[in-house]
Short mmCIF file of C-alpha atoms and ligand atoms in Angstrom, two decimals:
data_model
loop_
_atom_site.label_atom_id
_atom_site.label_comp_id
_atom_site.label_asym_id
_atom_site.label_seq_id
_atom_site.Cartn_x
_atom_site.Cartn_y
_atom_site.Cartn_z
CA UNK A 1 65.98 -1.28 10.50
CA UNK A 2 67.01 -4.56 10.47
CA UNK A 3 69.10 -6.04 13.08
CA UNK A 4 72.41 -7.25 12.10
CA UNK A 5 75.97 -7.72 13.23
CA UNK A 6 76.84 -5.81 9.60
CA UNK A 7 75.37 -2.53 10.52
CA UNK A 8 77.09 0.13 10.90
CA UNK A 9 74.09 2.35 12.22
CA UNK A 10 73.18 1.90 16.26
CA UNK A 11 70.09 0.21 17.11
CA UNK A 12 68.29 2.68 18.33
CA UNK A 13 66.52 0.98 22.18
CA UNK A 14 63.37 1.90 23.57
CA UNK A 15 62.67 0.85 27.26
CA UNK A 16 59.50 0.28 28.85
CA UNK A 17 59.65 -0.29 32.22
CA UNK A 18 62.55 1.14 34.44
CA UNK A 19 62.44 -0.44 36.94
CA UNK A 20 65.00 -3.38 38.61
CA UNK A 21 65.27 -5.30 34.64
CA UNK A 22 64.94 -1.94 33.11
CA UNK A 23 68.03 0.20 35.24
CA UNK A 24 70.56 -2.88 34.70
CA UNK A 25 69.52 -3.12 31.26
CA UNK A 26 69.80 0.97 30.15
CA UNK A 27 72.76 1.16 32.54
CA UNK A 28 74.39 -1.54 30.19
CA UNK A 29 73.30 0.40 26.97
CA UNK A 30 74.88 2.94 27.85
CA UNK A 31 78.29 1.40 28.89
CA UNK A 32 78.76 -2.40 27.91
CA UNK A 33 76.53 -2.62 24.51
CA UNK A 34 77.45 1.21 23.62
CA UNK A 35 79.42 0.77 20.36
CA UNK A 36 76.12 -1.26 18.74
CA UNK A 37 73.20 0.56 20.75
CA UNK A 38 71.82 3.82 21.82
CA UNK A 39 69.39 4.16 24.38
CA UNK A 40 66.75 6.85 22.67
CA UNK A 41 63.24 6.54 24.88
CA UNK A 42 62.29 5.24 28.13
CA UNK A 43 58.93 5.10 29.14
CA UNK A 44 57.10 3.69 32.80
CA UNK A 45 53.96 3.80 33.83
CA UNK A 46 55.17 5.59 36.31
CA UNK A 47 56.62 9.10 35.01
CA UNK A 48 59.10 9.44 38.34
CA UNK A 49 60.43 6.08 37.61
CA UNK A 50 61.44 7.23 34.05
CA UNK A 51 62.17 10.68 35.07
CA UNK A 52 64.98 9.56 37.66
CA UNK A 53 66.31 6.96 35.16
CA UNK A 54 66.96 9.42 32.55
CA UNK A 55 68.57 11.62 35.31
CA UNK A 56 70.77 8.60 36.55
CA UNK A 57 72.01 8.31 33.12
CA UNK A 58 72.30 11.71 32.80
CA UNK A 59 70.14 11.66 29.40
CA UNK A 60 66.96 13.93 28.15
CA UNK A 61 65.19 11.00 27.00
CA UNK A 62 61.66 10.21 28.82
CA UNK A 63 58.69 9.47 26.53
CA UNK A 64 55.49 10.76 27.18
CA UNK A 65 53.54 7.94 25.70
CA UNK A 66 54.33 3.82 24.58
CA UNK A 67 53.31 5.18 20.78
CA UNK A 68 56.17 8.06 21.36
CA UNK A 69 58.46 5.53 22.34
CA UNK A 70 57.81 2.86 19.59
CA UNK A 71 57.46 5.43 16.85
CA UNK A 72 61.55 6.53 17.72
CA UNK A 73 62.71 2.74 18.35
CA UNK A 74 64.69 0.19 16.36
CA UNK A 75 64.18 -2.24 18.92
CA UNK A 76 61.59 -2.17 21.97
CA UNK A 77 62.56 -3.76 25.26
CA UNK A 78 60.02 -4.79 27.41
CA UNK A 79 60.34 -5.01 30.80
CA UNK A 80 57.67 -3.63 32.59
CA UNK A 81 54.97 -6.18 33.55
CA UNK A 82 52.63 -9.19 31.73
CA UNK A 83 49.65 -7.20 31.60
CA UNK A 84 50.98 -4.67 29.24
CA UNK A 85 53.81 -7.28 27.33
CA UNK A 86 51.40 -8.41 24.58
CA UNK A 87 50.35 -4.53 23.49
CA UNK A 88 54.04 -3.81 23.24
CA UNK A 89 54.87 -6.91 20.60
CA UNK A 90 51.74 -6.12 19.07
CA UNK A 91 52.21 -2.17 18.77
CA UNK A 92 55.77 -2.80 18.13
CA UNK A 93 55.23 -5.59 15.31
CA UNK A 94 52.41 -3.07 13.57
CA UNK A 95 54.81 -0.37 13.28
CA UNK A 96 57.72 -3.03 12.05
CA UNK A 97 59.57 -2.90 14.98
CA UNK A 98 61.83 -5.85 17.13
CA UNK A 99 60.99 -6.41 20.20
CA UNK A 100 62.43 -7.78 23.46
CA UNK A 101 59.92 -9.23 26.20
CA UNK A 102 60.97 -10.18 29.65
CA UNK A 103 57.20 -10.51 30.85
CA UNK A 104 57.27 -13.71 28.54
CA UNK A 105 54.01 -14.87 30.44
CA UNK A 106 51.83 -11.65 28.71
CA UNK A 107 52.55 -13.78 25.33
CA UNK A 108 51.51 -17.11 26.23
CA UNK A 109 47.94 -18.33 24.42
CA UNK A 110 48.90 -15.06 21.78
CA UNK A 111 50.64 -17.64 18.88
CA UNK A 112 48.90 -14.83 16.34
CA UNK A 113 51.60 -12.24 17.94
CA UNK A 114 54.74 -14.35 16.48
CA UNK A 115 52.59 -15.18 13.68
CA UNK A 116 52.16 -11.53 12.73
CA UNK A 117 55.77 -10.70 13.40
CA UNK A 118 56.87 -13.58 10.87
CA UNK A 119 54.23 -11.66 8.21
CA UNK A 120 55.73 -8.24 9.21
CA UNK A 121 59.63 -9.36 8.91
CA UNK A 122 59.71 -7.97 12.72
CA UNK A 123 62.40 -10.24 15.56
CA UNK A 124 60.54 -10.88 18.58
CA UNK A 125 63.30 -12.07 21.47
CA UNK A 126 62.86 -13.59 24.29
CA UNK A 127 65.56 -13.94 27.01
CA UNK A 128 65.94 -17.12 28.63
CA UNK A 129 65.63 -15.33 31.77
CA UNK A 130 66.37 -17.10 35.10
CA UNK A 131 66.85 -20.53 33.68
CA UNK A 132 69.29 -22.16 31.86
CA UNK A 133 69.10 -25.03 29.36
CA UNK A 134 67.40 -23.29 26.74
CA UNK A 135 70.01 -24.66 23.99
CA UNK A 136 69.69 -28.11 25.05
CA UNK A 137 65.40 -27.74 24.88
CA UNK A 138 66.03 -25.78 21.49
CA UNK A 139 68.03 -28.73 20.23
CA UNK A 140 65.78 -31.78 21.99
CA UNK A 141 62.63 -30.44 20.06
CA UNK A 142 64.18 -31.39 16.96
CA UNK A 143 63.51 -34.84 17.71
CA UNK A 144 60.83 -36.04 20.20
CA UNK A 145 60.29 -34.68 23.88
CA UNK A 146 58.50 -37.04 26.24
CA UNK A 147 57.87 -34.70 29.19
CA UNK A 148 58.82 -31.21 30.14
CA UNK A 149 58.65 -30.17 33.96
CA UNK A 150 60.31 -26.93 35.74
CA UNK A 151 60.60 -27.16 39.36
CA UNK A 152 60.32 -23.29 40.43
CA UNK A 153 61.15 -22.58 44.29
CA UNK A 154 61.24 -19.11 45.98
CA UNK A 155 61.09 -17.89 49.53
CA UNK A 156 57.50 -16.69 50.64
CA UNK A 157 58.76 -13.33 49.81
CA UNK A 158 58.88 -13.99 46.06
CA UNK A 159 55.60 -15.03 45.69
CA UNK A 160 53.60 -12.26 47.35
CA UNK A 161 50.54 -10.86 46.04
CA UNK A 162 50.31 -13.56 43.24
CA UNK A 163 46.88 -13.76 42.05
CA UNK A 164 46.55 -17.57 43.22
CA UNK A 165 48.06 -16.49 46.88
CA UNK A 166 45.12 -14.54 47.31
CA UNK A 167 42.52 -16.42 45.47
CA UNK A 168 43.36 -19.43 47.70
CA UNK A 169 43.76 -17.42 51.05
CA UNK A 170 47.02 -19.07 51.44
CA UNK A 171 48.91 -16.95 54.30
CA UNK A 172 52.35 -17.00 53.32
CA UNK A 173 53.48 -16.25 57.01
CA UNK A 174 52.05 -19.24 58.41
CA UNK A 175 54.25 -21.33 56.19
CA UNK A 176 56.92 -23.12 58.41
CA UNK A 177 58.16 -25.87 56.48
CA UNK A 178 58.73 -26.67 52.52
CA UNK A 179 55.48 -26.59 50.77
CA UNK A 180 53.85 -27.40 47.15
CA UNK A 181 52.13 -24.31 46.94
CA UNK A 182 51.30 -25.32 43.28
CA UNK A 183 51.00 -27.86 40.44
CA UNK A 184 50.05 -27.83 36.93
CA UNK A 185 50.47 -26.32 33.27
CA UNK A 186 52.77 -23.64 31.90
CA UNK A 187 49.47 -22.02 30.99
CA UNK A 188 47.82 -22.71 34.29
CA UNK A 189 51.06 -21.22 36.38
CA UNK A 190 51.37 -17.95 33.89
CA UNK A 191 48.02 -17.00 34.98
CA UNK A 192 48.44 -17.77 38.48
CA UNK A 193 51.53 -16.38 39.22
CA UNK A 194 51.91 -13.82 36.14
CA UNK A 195 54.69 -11.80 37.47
CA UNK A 196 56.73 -14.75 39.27
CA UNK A 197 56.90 -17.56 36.30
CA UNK A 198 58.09 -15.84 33.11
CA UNK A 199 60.40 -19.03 33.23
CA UNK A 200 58.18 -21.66 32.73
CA UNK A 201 56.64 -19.46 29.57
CA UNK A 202 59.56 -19.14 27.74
CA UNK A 203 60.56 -23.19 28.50
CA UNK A 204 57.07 -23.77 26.45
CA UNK A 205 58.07 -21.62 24.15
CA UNK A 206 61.31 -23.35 23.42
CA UNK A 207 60.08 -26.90 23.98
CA UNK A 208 56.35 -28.40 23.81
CA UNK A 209 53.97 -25.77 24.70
CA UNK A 210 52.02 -24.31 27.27
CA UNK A 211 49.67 -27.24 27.90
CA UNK A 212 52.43 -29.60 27.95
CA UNK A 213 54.31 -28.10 30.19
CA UNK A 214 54.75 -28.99 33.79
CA UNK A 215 55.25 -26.30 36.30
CA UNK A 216 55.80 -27.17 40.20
CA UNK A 217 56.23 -24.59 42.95
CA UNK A 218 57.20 -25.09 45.94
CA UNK A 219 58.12 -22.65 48.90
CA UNK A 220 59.69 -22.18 52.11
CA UNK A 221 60.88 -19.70 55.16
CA UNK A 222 64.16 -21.69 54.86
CA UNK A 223 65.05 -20.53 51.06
CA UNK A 224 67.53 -17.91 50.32
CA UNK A 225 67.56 -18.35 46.29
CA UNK A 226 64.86 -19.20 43.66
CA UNK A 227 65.91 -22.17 42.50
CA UNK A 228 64.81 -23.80 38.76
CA UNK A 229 64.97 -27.01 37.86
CA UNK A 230 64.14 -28.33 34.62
CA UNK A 231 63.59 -31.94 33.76
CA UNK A 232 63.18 -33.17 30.24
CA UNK A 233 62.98 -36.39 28.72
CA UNK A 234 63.14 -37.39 24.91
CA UNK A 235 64.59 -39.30 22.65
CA UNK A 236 67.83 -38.36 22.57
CA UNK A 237 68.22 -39.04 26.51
CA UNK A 238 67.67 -36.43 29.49
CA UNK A 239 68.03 -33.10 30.69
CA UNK A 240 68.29 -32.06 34.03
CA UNK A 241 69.48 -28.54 35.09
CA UNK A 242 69.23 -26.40 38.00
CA UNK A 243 69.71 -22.96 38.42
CA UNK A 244 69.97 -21.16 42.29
CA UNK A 245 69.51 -17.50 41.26
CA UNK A 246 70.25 -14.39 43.91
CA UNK A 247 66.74 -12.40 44.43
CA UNK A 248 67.48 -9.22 43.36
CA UNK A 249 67.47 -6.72 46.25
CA UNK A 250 65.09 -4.18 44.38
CA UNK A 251 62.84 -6.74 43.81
CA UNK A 252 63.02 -10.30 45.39
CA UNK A 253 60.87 -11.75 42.66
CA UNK A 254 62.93 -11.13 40.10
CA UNK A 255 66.18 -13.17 39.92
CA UNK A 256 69.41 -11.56 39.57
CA UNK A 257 70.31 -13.76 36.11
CA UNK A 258 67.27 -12.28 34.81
CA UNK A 259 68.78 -9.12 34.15
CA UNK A 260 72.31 -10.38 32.99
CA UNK A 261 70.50 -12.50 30.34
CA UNK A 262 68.62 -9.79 28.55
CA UNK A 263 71.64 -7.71 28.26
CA UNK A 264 73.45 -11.13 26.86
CA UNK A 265 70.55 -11.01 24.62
CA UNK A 266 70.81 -7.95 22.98
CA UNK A 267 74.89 -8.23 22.77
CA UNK A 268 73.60 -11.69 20.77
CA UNK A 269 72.35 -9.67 18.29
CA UNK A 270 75.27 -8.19 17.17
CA UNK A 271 78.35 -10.86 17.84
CA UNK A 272 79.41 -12.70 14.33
CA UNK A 273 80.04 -15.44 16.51
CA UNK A 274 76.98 -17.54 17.76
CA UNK A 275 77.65 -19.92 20.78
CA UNK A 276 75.41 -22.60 21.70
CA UNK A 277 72.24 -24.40 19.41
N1 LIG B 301 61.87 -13.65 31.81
C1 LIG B 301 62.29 -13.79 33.06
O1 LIG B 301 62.97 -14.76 33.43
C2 LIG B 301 61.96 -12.73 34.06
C3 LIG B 301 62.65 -12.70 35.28
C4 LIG B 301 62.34 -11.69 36.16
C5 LIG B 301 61.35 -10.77 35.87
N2 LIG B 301 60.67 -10.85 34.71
C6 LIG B 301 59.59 -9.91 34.39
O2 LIG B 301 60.18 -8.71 33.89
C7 LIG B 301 59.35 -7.60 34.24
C8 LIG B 301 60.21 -6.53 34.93
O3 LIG B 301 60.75 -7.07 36.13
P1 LIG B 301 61.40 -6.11 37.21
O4 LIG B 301 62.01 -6.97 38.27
O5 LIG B 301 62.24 -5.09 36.54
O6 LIG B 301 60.09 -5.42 37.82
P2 LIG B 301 60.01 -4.04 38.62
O7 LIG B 301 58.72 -4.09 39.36
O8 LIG B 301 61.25 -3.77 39.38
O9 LIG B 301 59.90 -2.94 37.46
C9 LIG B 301 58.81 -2.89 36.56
C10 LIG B 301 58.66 -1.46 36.08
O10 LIG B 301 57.66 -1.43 35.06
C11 LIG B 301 56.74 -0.38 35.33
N3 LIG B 301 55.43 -0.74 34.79
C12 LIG B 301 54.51 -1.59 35.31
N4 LIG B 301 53.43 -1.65 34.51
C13 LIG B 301 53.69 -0.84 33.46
C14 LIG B 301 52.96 -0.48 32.30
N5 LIG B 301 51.73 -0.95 32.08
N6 LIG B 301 53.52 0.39 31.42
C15 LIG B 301 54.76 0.92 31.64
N7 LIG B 301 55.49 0.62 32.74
C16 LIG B 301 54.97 -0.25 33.63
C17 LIG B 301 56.74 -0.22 36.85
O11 LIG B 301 56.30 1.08 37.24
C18 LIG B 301 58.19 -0.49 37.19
O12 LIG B 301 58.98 0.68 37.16
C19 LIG B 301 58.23 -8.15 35.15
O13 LIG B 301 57.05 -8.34 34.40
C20 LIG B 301 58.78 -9.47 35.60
O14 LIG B 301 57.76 -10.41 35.90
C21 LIG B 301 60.97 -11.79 33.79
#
């Protein structure tokens, strides 16, 4: 099915992953996005997590397998973690499926995923997440970008159990004042901190790549919001932006805007109207 503001059918949505992302975004199927979408599969990793979803929204809907899912899906939604993102664009891409990621940094160093989809004729969207600024990135690339750097800081809390935290013993408790905890690529920071920097993967995406890309973070105790600042520098001038997102309370990694901008996302795909680049 393709995707369009003319059809009359619903897009039929598959979810994997339910859990903070997921519940906003099926709660919002079934309300907000209702006249364009039904929600048809949701599938977790965890069966209880699905199970009390489906319950929630009072529908019989749980998926015993990704392939179930996919195989009864207009579009996919993705929001469970990076280390299963890429199998869902490529298993939803094979069958000619769209796909929505919100673990963008599962797709970084994978350009034959959005190569395949363009073979295939299958969308592959990704939500600008916690960051804004997108439109102006989208719009400096046209011309000539000098420089690219996100500025990502979160309280200790949001960047527990990152791979680099542990690699580098770095005790998060100990840390009493603000603090570069790290400094380097897009594809560097992805890898380090895969479920905390979806951000800085879908900047490269819109702007200069992952190895041009330069990602800063920075904690401390005295934070209350992950903040993201982008700076960019081209030919056409500058763009500075900064977003101070809530934590969500399920999940204090994940910002609060995250959510809101998948479901703007999806409503995208069926307004007549297109705002911004
Ligand atoms: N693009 C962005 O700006 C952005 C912002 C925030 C979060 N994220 C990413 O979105 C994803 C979801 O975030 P969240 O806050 O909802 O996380 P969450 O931990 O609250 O929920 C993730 C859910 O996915 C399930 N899951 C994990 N691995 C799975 C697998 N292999 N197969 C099926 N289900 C699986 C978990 O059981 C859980 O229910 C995360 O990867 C997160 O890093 C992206």
């Amino acid at each position: 099915m393709r995707l369009s503001p003319e059809s009359k059918k619903k897009c039929k949505i598959g979810l994997v992953g339910c859990g903070t992302i997921g519940s906003i975004l099926a709660e919002a199927c079934k309300k907000d996005l209702q006249s364009n979408v039904e929600l048809i599969a949701l599938y977790d990793i965890d069966k209880n997590k699905a199970v009390a979803l489906a319950d929630r929204l009072e529908l019989d809907i749980v998926a015993t397998s990704l392939d179930k899912l996919i195989e009864r899906s207009d579009l996919v939604v993705e929001a469970a973690s990076a280390k299963i993102s890429s199998e869902v664009v490529e298993k939803a891409i094979s069958s000619g499926k769209d796909v929505m990621v919100m673990s963008v940094g599962g797709l970084v160093g994978k350009p034959h995923l959005f190569d395949k989809a363009n073979k295939k004729g299958s969308r592959i969207y990704l939500p600008s997440g916690a960051i804004c600024g997108l439109d102006g990135v989208k719009a400096a690339k046209i011309g000539h970008i000098d420089s690219v750097v996100i500025t990502t800081r979160k309280p200790p809390l949001g960047l527990k159990d990152a791979p680099y935290i542990k690699e580098k013993g770095i005790d998060l408790k100990a840390i009493n004042k603000e603090t570069l905890i790290f400094k380097g690529t897009a594809a560097e920071a992805v890898r380090a901190f895969p479920q905390n920097i979806n951000v800085s993967a879908v900047l490269s995406f819109a702007g200069v790549g992952e190895k041009e890309t330069m990602v800063n973070i920075v904690t401390s105790p005295e934070y209350k919001r992950n903040t993201h600042e982008i700076e960019l520098v081209g030919d056409f001038g500058r763009i500075y932006t900064k977003c101070e997102n809530v934590p969500s309370k399920e999940n204090p990694k994940t910002s609060a805007l995250a959510a809101l901008s998948a479901i703007a996302t999806l409503k995208g795909i069926f307004e007549t109207v297109r705002i911004g680049t």
